[in-house]
PDB file of C-alpha atoms and ligand atoms in Angstrom:
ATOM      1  CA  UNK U   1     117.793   8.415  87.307  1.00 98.00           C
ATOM      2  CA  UNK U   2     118.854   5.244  89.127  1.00 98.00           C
ATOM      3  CA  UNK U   3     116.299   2.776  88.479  1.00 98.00           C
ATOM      4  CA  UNK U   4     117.035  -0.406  90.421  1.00 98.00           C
ATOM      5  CA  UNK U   5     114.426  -0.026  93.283  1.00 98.00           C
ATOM      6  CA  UNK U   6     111.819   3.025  94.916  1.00 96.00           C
ATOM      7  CA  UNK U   7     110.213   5.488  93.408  1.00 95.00           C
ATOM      8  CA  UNK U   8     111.819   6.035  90.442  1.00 97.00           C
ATOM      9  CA  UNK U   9     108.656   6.876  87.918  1.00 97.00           C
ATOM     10  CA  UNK U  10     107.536  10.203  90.375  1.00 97.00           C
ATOM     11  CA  UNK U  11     111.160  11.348  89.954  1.00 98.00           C
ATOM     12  CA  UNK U  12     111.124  11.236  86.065  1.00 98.00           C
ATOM     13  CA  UNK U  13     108.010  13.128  86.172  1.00 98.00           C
ATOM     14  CA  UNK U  14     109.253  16.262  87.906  1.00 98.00           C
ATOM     15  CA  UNK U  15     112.737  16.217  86.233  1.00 98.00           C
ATOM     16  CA  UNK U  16     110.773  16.025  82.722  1.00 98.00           C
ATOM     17  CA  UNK U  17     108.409  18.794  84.045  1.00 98.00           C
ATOM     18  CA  UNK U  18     111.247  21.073  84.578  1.00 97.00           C
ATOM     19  CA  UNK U  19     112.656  20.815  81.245  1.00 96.00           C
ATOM     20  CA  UNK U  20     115.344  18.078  81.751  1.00 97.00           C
ATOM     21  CA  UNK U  21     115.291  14.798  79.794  1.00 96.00           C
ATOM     22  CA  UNK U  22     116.030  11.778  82.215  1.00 97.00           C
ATOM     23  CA  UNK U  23     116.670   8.341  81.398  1.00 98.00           C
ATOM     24  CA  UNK U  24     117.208   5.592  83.626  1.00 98.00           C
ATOM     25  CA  UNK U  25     120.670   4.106  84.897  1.00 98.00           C
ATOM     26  CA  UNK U  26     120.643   0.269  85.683  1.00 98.00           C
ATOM     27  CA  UNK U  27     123.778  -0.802  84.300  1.00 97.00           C
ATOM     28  CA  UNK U  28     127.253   0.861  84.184  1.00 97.00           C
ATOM     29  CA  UNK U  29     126.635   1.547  80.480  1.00 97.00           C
ATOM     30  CA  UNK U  30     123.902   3.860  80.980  1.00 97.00           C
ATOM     31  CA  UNK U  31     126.289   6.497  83.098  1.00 97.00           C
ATOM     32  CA  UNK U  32     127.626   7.610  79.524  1.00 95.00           C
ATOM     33  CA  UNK U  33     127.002  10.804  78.563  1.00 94.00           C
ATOM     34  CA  UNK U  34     124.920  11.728  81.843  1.00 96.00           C
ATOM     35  CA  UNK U  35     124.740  15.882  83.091  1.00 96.00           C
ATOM     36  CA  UNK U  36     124.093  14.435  86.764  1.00 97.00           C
ATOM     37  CA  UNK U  37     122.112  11.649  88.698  1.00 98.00           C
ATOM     38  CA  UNK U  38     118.572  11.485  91.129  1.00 98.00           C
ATOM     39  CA  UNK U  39     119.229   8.285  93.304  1.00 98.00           C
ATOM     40  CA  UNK U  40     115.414   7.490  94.164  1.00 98.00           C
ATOM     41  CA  UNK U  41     114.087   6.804  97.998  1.00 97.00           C
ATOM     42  CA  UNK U  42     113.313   3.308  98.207  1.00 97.00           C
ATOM     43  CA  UNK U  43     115.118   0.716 100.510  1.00 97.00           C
ATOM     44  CA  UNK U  44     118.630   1.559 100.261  1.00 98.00           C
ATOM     45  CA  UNK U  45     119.944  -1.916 101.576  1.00 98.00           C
ATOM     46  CA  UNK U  46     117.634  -3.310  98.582  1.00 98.00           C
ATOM     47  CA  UNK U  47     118.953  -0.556  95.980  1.00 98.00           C
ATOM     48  CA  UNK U  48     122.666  -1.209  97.449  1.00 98.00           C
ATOM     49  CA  UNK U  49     122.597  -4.983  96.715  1.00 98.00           C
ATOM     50  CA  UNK U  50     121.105  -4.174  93.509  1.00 98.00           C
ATOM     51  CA  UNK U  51     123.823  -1.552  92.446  1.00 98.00           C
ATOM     52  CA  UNK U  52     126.289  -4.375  93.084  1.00 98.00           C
ATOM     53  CA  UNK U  53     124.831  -7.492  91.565  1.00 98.00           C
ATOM     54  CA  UNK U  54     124.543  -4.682  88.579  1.00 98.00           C
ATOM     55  CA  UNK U  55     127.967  -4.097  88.712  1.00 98.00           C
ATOM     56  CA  UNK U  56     127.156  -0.783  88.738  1.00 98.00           C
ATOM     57  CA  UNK U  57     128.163   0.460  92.338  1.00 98.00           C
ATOM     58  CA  UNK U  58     131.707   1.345  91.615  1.00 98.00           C
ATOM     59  CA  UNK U  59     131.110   2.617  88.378  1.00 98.00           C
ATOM     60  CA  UNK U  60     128.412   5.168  90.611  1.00 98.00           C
ATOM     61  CA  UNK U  61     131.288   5.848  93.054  1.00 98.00           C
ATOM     62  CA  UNK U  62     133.302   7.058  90.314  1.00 97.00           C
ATOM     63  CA  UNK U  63     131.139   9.139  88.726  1.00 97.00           C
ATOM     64  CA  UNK U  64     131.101  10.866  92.571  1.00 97.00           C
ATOM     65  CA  UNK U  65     134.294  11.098  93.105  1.00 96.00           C
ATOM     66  CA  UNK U  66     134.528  12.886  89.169  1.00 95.00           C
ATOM     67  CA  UNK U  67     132.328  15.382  90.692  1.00 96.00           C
ATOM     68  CA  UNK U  68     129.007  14.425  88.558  1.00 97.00           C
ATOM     69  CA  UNK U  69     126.129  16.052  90.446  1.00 98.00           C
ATOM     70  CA  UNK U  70     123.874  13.884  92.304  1.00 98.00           C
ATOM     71  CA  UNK U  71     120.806  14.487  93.967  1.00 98.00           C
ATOM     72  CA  UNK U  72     119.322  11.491  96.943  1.00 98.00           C
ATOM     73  CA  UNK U  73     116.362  11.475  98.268  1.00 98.00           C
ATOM     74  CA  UNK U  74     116.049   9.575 101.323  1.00 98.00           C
ATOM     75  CA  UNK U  75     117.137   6.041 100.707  1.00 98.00           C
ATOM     76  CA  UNK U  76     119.199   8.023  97.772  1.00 98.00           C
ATOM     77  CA  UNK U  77     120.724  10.070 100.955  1.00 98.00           C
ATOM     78  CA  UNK U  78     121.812   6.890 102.622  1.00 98.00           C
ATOM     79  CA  UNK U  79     123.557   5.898  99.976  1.00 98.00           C
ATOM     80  CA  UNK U  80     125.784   9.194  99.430  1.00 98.00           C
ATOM     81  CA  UNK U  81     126.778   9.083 103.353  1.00 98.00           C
ATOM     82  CA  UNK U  82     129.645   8.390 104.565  1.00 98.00           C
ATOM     83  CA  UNK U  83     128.511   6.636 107.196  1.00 98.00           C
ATOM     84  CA  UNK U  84     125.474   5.138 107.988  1.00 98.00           C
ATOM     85  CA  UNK U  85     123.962   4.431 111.720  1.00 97.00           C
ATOM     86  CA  UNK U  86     121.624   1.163 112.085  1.00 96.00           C
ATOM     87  CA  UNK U  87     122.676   0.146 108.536  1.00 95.00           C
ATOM     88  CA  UNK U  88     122.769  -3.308 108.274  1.00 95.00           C
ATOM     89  CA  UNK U  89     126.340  -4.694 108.171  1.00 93.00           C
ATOM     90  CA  UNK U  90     128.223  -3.732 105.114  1.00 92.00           C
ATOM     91  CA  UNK U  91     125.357  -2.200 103.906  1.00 96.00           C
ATOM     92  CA  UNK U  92     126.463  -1.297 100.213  1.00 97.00           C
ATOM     93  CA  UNK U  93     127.074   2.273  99.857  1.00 97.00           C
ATOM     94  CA  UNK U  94     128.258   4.988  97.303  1.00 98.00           C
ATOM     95  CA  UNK U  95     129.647   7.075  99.750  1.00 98.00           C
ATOM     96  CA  UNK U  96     131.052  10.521  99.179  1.00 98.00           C
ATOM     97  CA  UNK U  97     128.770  12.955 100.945  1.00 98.00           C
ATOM     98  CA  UNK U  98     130.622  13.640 104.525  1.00 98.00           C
ATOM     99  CA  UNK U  99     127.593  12.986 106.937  1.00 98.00           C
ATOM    100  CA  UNK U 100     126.831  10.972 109.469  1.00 98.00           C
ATOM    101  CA  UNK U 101     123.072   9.411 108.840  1.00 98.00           C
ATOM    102  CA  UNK U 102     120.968   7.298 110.468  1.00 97.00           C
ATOM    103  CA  UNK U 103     118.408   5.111 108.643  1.00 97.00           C
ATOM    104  CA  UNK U 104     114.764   4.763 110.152  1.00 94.00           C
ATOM    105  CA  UNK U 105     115.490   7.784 112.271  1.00 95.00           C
ATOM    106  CA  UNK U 106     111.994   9.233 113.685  1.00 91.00           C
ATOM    107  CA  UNK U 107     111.289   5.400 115.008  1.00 81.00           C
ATOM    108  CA  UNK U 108     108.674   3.119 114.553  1.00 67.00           C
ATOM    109  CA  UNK U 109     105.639   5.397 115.703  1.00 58.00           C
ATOM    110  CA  UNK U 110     105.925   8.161 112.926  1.00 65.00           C
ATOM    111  CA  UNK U 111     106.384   6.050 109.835  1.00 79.00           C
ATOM    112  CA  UNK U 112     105.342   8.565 107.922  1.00 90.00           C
ATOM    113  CA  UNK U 113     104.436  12.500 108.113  1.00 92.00           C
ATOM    114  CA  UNK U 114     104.196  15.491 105.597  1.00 94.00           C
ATOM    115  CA  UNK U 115     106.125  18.678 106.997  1.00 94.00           C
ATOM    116  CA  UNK U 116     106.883  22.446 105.541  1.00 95.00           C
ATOM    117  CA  UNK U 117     110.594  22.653 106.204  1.00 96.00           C
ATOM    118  CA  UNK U 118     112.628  25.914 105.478  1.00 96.00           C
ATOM    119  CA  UNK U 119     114.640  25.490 102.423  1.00 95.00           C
ATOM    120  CA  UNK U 120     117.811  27.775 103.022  1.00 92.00           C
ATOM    121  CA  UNK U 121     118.610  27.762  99.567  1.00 84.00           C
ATOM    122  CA  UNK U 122     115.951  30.477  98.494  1.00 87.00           C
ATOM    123  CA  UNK U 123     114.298  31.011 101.677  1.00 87.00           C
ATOM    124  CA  UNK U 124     111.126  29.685 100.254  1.00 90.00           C
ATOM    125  CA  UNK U 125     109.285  26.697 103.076  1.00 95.00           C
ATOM    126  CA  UNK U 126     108.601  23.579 100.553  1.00 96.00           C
ATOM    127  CA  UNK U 127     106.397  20.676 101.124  1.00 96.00           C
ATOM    128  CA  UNK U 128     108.090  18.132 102.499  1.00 96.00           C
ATOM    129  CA  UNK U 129     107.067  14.232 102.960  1.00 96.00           C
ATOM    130  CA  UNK U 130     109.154  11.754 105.318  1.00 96.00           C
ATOM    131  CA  UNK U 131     108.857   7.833 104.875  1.00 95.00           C
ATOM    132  CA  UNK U 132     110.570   6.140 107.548  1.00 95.00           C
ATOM    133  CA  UNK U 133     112.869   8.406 106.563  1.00 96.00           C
ATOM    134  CA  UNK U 134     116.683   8.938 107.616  1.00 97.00           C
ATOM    135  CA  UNK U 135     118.096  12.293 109.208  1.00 97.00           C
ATOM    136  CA  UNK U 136     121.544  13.774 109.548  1.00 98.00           C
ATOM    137  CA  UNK U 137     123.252  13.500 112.649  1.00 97.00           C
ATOM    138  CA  UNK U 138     126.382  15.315 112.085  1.00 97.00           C
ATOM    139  CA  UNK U 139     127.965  16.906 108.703  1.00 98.00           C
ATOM    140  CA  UNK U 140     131.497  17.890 107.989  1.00 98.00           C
ATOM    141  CA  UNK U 141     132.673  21.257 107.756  1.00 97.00           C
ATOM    142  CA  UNK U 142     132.502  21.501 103.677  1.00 97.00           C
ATOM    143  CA  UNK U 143     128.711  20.488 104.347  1.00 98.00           C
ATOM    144  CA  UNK U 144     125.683  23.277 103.830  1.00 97.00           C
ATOM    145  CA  UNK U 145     122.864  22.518 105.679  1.00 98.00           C
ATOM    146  CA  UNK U 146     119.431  23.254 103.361  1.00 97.00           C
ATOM    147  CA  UNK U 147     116.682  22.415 106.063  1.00 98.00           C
ATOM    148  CA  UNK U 148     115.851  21.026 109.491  1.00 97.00           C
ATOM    149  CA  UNK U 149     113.155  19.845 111.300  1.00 96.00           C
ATOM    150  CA  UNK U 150     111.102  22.595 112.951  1.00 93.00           C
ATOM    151  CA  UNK U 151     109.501  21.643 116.291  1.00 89.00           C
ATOM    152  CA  UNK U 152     108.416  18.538 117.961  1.00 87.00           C
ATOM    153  CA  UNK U 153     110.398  15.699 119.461  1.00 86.00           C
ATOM    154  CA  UNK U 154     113.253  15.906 116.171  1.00 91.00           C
ATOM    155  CA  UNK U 155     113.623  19.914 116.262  1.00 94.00           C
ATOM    156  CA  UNK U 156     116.758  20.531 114.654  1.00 96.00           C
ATOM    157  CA  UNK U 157     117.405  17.733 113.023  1.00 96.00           C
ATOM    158  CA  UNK U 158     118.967  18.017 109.585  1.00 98.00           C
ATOM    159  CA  UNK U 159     116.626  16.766 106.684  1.00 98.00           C
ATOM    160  CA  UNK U 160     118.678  18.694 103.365  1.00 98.00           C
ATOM    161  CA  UNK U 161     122.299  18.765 102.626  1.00 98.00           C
ATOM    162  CA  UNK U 162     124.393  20.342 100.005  1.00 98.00           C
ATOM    163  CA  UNK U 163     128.424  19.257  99.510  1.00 98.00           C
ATOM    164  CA  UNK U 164     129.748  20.518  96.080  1.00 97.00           C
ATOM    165  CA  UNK U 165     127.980  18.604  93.121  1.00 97.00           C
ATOM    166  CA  UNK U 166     125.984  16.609  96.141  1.00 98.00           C
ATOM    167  CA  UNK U 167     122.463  17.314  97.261  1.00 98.00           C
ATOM    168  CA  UNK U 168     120.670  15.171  99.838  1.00 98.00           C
ATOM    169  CA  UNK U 169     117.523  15.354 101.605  1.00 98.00           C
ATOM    170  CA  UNK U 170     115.955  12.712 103.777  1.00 98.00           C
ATOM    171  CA  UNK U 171     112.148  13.354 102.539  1.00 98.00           C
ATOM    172  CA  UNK U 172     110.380  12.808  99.026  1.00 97.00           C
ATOM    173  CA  UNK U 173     109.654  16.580  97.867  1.00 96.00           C
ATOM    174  CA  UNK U 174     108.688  14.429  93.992  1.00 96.00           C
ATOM    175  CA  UNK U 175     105.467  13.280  96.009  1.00 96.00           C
ATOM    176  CA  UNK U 176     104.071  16.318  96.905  1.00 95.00           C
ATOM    177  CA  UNK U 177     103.953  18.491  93.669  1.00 93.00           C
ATOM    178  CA  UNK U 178     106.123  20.932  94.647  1.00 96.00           C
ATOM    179  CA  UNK U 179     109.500  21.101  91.847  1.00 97.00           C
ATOM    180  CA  UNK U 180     111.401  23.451  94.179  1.00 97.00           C
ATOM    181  CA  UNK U 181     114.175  20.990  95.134  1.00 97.00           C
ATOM    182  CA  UNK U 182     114.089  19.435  91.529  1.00 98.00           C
ATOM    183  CA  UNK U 183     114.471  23.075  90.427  1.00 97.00           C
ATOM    184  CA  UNK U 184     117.511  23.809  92.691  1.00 97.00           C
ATOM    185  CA  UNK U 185     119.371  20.109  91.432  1.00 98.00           C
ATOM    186  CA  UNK U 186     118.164  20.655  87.925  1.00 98.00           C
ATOM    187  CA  UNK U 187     120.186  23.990  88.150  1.00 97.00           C
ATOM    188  CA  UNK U 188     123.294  22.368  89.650  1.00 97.00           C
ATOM    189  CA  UNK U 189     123.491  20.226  86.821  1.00 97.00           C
ATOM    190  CA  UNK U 190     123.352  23.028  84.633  1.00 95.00           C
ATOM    191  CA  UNK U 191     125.946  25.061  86.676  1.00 92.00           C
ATOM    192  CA  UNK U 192     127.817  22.003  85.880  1.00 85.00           C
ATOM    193  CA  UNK U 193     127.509  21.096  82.301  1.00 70.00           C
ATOM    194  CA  UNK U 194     128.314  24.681  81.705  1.00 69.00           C
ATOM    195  CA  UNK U 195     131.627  24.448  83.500  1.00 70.00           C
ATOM    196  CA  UNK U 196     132.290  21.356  81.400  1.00 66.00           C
ATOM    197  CA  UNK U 197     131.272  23.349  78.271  1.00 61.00           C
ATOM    198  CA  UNK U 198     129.151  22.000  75.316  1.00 58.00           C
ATOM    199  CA  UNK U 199     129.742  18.291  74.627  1.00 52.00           C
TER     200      UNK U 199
HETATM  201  N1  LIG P   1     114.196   3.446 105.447  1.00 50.07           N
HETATM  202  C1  LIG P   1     114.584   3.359 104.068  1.00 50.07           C
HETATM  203  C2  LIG P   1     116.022   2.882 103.908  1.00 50.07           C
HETATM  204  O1  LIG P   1     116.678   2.578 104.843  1.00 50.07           O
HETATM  205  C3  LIG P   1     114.452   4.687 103.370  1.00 50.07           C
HETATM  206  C4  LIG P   1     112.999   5.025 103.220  1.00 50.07           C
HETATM  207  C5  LIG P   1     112.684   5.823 101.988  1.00 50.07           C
HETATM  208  O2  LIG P   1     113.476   5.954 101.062  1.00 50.07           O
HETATM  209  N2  LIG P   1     111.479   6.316 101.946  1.00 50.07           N
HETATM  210  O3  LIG P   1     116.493   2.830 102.827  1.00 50.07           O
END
């Protein structure tokens, strides 16, 4: 679990609930020996300064790039994209994730809102919460979409991603109660330390 910024402690709790034991990441040191990584919402211009004065944002770039799996949650999804719309300039960024996002995307007048949202994975609708919260406006072709906004002014929009080892999604599901997305990354990690074989 990144811990540099946001909301790391509600993250922990559903990880722990669902069997896993997390720890948190501040310095490059702690990615030894890690099965995968939750990057927290927050402010991801805060947690991107953060991750450099660290000196931990490259090391978190190559960890990507190895293919560890990583799971964002909105400011955590801005920081996987590959590009970011009304970033601030050279926003720090771990990149990796080919999406187009844009930060503060449902404007000034719906800070906040709770939402069901179809998760495609299972099928299942899961509780969803959105804190001036980002949304994906375009995904490459290696990109799954998981969920999208169902009716009203941002119908369509795409608030869950899945690229390989990558998960995204551009609300807080570790506020509401509901483990299902926890559930879903906590068995891509598996899928991967399996591949990798005991250690
Ligand atoms: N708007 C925030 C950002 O740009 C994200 C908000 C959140 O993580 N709840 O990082």
């Amino acid at each position: 679990m990144l811990a540099l910024q946001g909301d790391v402690r509600e993250h922990l709790r559903a990880l722990a609930a669902l069997g896993a034991s997390p720890v948190t990441v501040r310095r490059p040191d702690d990615l030894a020996g890690l099965d995968g990584l939750v990057l927290p919402g927050g402010e991801s211009t805060t947690i991107g300064k953060l991750a450099v004065t660290f000196g931990v944002l490259e090391p978190l770039q190559r960890a990507v790039a190895r293919g560890m799996p990583v799971y964002g949650a909105c400011a955590g999804m801005i920081l996987l994209a590959d590009t970011i719309l009304d970033g601030v300039p050279d926003q720090p960024r771990i990149g990796g994730l080919d999406v187009v996002v844009r930060r503060n995307a449902f404007g000034r007048q719906v800070d906040s809102f709770e939402a069901a949202v179809a998760w495609a994975a299972s099928g299942d609708r899961v509780p969803a919460v959105f804190i001036r919260a980002p949304w994906v406006e375009s995904a490459g072709s290696t990109v799954s979409v998981l969920a999208r906004i169902e009716g009203g002014r941002a119908d369509g929009m795409i608030v869950a991603v899945r690229q390989g080892a990558l998960l995204a999604t551009s609300f807080h599901p570790e506020l509401t109660g509901d483990l299902r997305v926890h559930e879903h990354f906590v068995a891509m990690v598996k899928a991967g330390a399996d591949r990798r074989g005991p250690r």
